[in-house]
Coordinates of C-alpha atoms in Angstrom, one line a residue:
M1 CA 80.1 59.4 42.9
S2 CA 76.5 58.9 41.7
F3 CA 73.6 58.0 43.9
L4 CA 73.2 54.5 42.4
S5 CA 76.9 53.6 42.8
A6 CA 76.9 55.0 46.4
T7 CA 73.8 53.0 47.4
G8 CA 74.7 49.8 45.5
L9 CA 71.3 49.8 43.7
G10 CA 73.0 49.9 40.4
R11 CA 74.6 46.5 40.8
A12 CA 71.3 45.1 42.1
V13 CA 69.3 46.4 39.2
F14 CA 71.5 45.9 36.2
R15 CA 73.3 42.7 37.1
P16 CA 72.2 39.9 34.7
A17 CA 70.8 36.8 36.2
P18 CA 73.1 33.7 36.1
F19 CA 72.1 31.1 33.5
R20 CA 70.9 27.8 34.9
A21 CA 70.4 24.9 32.7
P22 CA 67.1 23.0 33.1
I23 CA 67.2 19.9 35.2
Y24 CA 65.8 16.8 33.5
T25 CA 65.0 13.5 35.2
R26 CA 65.6 10.0 34.0
P27 CA 62.5 7.8 34.2
H28 CA 62.9 4.8 36.4
F29 CA 61.1 1.7 35.3
A30 CA 60.4 -0.8 38.1
R31 CA 60.6 -4.5 37.2
N32 CA 57.5 -6.5 37.8
F33 CA 59.5 -9.8 38.0
H34 CA 62.4 -10.1 40.3
A35 CA 64.0 -12.8 42.4
S36 CA 65.6 -10.7 45.2
C37 CA 64.7 -11.6 48.7
S38 CA 62.5 -9.3 50.8
V39 CA 65.2 -8.5 53.3
S40 CA 67.6 -7.2 50.7
A41 CA 64.8 -5.3 49.0
A42 CA 63.8 -3.6 52.3
Q43 CA 67.4 -2.6 52.9
R44 CA 67.9 -1.2 49.5
S45 CA 66.4 2.3 49.0
V46 CA 64.8 2.6 45.5
K47 CA 64.9 6.0 44.0
S48 CA 62.1 6.8 41.5
E49 CA 64.0 9.7 40.0
E50 CA 67.7 10.7 39.5
L51 CA 69.0 14.2 39.1
V52 CA 70.8 15.0 35.9
E53 CA 73.8 17.3 35.8
D54 CA 73.9 20.3 33.5
Y55 CA 76.3 18.8 31.0
E56 CA 74.2 15.6 30.9
A57 CA 71.1 17.7 30.2
E58 CA 72.9 19.4 27.2
D59 CA 73.9 16.0 25.9
M60 CA 70.3 14.8 26.2
L61 CA 69.1 17.8 24.1
D62 CA 71.7 17.0 21.4
Y63 CA 70.9 13.3 21.4
D64 CA 69.7 11.9 18.1
F65 CA 67.2 9.1 18.1
D66 CA 68.8 6.0 16.6
D67 CA 65.6 3.9 16.4
D68 CA 66.9 1.8 19.3
D69 CA 63.9 2.4 21.6
T70 CA 60.1 2.2 21.3
T71 CA 57.6 4.9 21.7
S72 CA 55.4 5.7 24.8
A73 CA 52.6 3.6 23.3
G74 CA 55.1 0.7 22.9
H75 CA 56.1 0.9 26.5
L76 CA 52.4 0.8 27.5
M77 CA 51.9 -2.3 25.4
L78 CA 55.0 -4.0 27.0
R79 CA 53.6 -3.2 30.4
E80 CA 50.3 -4.8 29.6
Q81 CA 52.1 -7.9 28.3
R82 CA 54.1 -8.1 31.5
Q83 CA 51.0 -7.9 33.5
T84 CA 49.3 -10.6 31.4
L85 CA 52.4 -12.8 31.8
Y86 CA 52.2 -12.3 35.6
Y87 CA 48.7 -13.6 35.8
L88 CA 49.5 -16.4 33.4
R89 CA 52.3 -17.5 35.7
L90 CA 49.9 -17.5 38.6
I91 CA 47.4 -19.7 36.7
E92 CA 50.2 -22.0 35.7
H93 CA 52.0 -22.4 39.1
E94 CA 49.6 -21.4 41.8
M95 CA 46.1 -22.5 40.7
P96 CA 47.0 -26.3 40.8
K97 CA 47.7 -25.9 44.5
L98 CA 44.1 -25.1 45.1
V99 CA 43.2 -28.8 44.3
A100 CA 44.2 -29.6 47.9
Y101 CA 41.3 -27.6 49.2
R102 CA 38.7 -29.1 46.9
K103 CA 35.7 -30.7 48.5
P104 CA 33.0 -32.8 46.8
F105 CA 29.5 -31.3 46.6
V106 CA 27.0 -33.0 48.9
V107 CA 23.3 -32.3 48.4
P108 CA 21.9 -31.0 51.7
K109 CA 19.3 -33.2 53.2
D110 CA 16.4 -32.1 55.4
S111 CA 16.9 -28.5 54.5
P112 CA 13.7 -27.0 53.1
L113 CA 15.2 -23.4 53.3
I114 CA 16.3 -21.8 50.1
V115 CA 18.7 -18.9 50.8
R116 CA 19.4 -16.3 48.1
S117 CA 22.2 -13.8 48.2
L118 CA 23.7 -11.1 45.9
E119 CA 27.3 -10.7 44.9
Y120 CA 29.0 -8.1 42.8
G121 CA 32.2 -9.8 41.8
G122 CA 34.0 -9.1 45.1
E123 CA 33.2 -5.4 45.1
D124 CA 31.6 -3.7 48.1
H125 CA 27.9 -3.0 47.7
P126 CA 25.2 -2.4 50.3
A127 CA 23.1 -5.2 48.8
T128 CA 25.7 -7.9 49.4
S129 CA 24.7 -8.2 53.1
K130 CA 21.0 -8.9 52.2
R131 CA 19.7 -12.4 52.6
V132 CA 16.4 -13.8 51.3
V133 CA 14.9 -17.1 52.5
V134 CA 12.1 -18.9 50.7
V135 CA 10.4 -22.0 52.2
A136 CA 7.4 -24.1 51.2
V137 CA 4.7 -24.3 53.9
D138 CA 4.4 -28.0 53.3
D139 CA 8.0 -28.5 54.3
L140 CA 7.5 -26.8 57.7
P141 CA 6.8 -28.9 60.8
M142 CA 3.1 -28.0 61.0
T143 CA 0.9 -30.2 63.3
D144 CA -2.4 -30.0 61.5
K145 CA -4.4 -28.0 58.9
H146 CA -5.3 -25.3 61.5
S147 CA -1.6 -24.6 62.0
V148 CA -1.2 -24.3 58.2
H149 CA -4.0 -21.8 58.0
K150 CA -2.6 -19.8 61.0
I151 CA 0.9 -19.5 59.6
K152 CA -0.5 -18.2 56.4
L153 CA -2.4 -15.5 58.3
L154 CA 0.7 -14.6 60.4
A155 CA 2.9 -14.4 57.3
G156 CA 0.6 -11.9 55.6
P157 CA 1.9 -10.5 52.3
R158 CA 5.0 -12.6 52.7
W159 CA 2.9 -15.7 51.8
S160 CA 2.1 -16.5 48.1
L161 CA 0.5 -19.4 46.5
K162 CA 3.1 -19.8 43.7
P163 CA 6.8 -19.6 44.1
P164 CA 8.1 -16.0 44.2
A165 CA 10.2 -14.7 41.2
N166 CA 13.9 -15.6 41.4
S167 CA 13.3 -17.8 44.4
G168 CA 15.2 -20.8 43.1
V169 CA 12.1 -23.0 43.2
S170 CA 11.4 -25.1 40.1
D171 CA 8.3 -24.2 38.1
L172 CA 7.5 -28.0 38.0
K173 CA 7.1 -28.2 41.7
S174 CA 3.6 -28.4 43.0
W175 CA 2.4 -25.3 44.8
G176 CA 0.6 -27.1 47.7
N177 CA -0.1 -24.6 50.5
G178 CA 2.1 -21.9 49.0
F179 CA 5.5 -20.4 50.0
I180 CA 6.8 -17.9 52.5
K181 CA 9.4 -15.4 51.6
I182 CA 11.4 -13.4 54.3
S183 CA 14.2 -11.0 53.6
C184 CA 16.4 -8.9 55.8
E185 CA 19.1 -6.3 55.2
D186 CA 19.0 -4.3 58.4
F187 CA 22.4 -5.6 59.8
L188 CA 25.9 -5.0 58.5
H189 CA 27.0 -8.7 58.1
P190 CA 25.1 -11.3 56.1
A191 CA 25.2 -13.9 58.9
Q192 CA 23.3 -11.5 61.2
N193 CA 20.6 -11.0 58.6
L194 CA 20.3 -14.7 58.0
K195 CA 20.1 -15.3 61.8
W196 CA 17.3 -12.8 62.1
I197 CA 15.3 -14.5 59.4
S198 CA 15.9 -17.9 61.0
D199 CA 14.7 -16.7 64.4
T200 CA 11.7 -15.0 62.8
L201 CA 10.7 -18.2 61.0
D202 CA 11.1 -20.2 64.2
R203 CA 8.8 -17.8 66.0
L204 CA 6.2 -18.1 63.2
I205 CA 6.2 -21.9 63.4
G206 CA 6.0 -21.8 67.2
E207 CA 3.0 -19.4 67.2
A208 CA 1.3 -21.3 64.4
N209 CA 1.4 -24.5 66.4
N210 CA 0.0 -22.8 69.4
K211 CA -3.5 -24.2 70.1
K212 CA -4.8 -21.3 72.2
D213 CA -6.4 -19.6 69.2
T214 CA -6.4 -21.2 65.7
F215 CA -8.1 -18.3 63.9
A216 CA -10.2 -20.8 62.0
D217 CA -12.9 -18.2 61.5
V218 CA -10.6 -15.6 59.9
P219 CA -10.4 -15.9 56.1
Q220 CA -7.2 -15.8 54.1
D221 CA -6.3 -12.4 52.8
V222 CA -5.1 -12.6 49.1
R223 CA -5.4 -9.0 48.1
H224 CA -1.6 -8.7 47.8
I225 CA -1.6 -11.6 45.3
Y226 CA -4.3 -9.9 43.1
S227 CA -2.4 -6.6 43.3
V228 CA 0.8 -8.1 42.0
A229 CA -1.2 -9.9 39.2
R230 CA -3.0 -6.7 38.3
K231 CA 0.3 -4.7 38.1
A232 CA 1.9 -7.4 35.9
K233 CA -0.9 -6.9 33.3
L234 CA -0.7 -10.6 32.1
G235 CA -4.4 -11.3 32.6
E236 CA -4.0 -13.5 35.6
H237 CA -6.4 -11.3 37.7
L238 CA -9.2 -12.0 35.3
R239 CA -11.8 -14.8 35.8
G240 CA -10.0 -16.3 38.8
R241 CA -6.8 -17.3 37.0
V242 CA -4.6 -16.3 40.0
H243 CA -5.1 -19.6 41.8
A244 CA -6.3 -21.7 38.9
R245 CA -4.5 -20.7 35.8
P246 CA -4.7 -23.4 33.1
T247 CA -1.5 -25.4 32.6
I248 CA -0.5 -28.6 30.8
R249 CA -1.5 -30.4 34.0
D250 CA -5.2 -29.5 33.3
F251 CA -5.2 -31.3 29.9
P252 CA -7.9 -34.0 30.1
Q253 CA -6.4 -37.4 30.3
D254 CA -9.3 -39.0 28.5
W255 CA -8.3 -37.1 25.4
L256 CA -4.9 -38.8 25.2
P257 CA -4.6 -41.8 22.9
D258 CA -4.0 -45.2 24.5
K259 CA -0.8 -45.7 22.4
P260 CA 1.6 -43.0 21.3
I261 CA 1.1 -42.0 17.7
S262 CA 4.2 -42.6 15.5
R263 CA 4.9 -39.9 13.0
P264 CA 6.4 -40.5 9.6
G265 CA 10.1 -40.1 9.5
G266 CA 10.7 -41.0 13.1
M267 CA 9.6 -37.6 14.4

């Protein structure tokens, strides 16, 4: 008896490994549209993959394509079409139900505040909680001209003579005593930022109407306005155009004809 046969190492070394056919899986396509109730769907266990037996795997390898199915790109196109049909059905059947919640638009009255916000199509962004409020000084409850002068001093660089950019104020509106812009993004929720702006504006109005010290001898600081005009490089900082830039309103009325001139051709 040899050493290999006595120890049993011969069988362990020279025994061929058994052949195992590869196991293939059948893809399971879930239906996007179904009419089954949620109770029965919860009770039924859905299997994403099914095991294939050895003989079935051999049959799949010998299977000839009979042009009875589409390619992978075709299945992707069909999935996109099913998704499109899903949203079209929502538009057709669910959107008309929103008419019950429709409310007519009512123009707000006695609301001089203009609130500006940012939205990114429903996506989360840090800037969505920011709120910006623009208000004209003439629309605030000021008692006299000393209160108007004092609130300009208290606002500091947040006051400007003309409406700020992207403030929602029409360019045709008269500037008057200028505008105050206050923004806040320190809090997590937009309502908190808006509440802080409202409280700050109330404190400004209350302090401006305080008659203990009117600051009448303090001049208005407009260096921030000239700085913005200088950085824009549009020539507004030259020859005093910041506060008195020529517009169509400055056209002499005496130069206008008494009657409108009719042009040939009805132009």
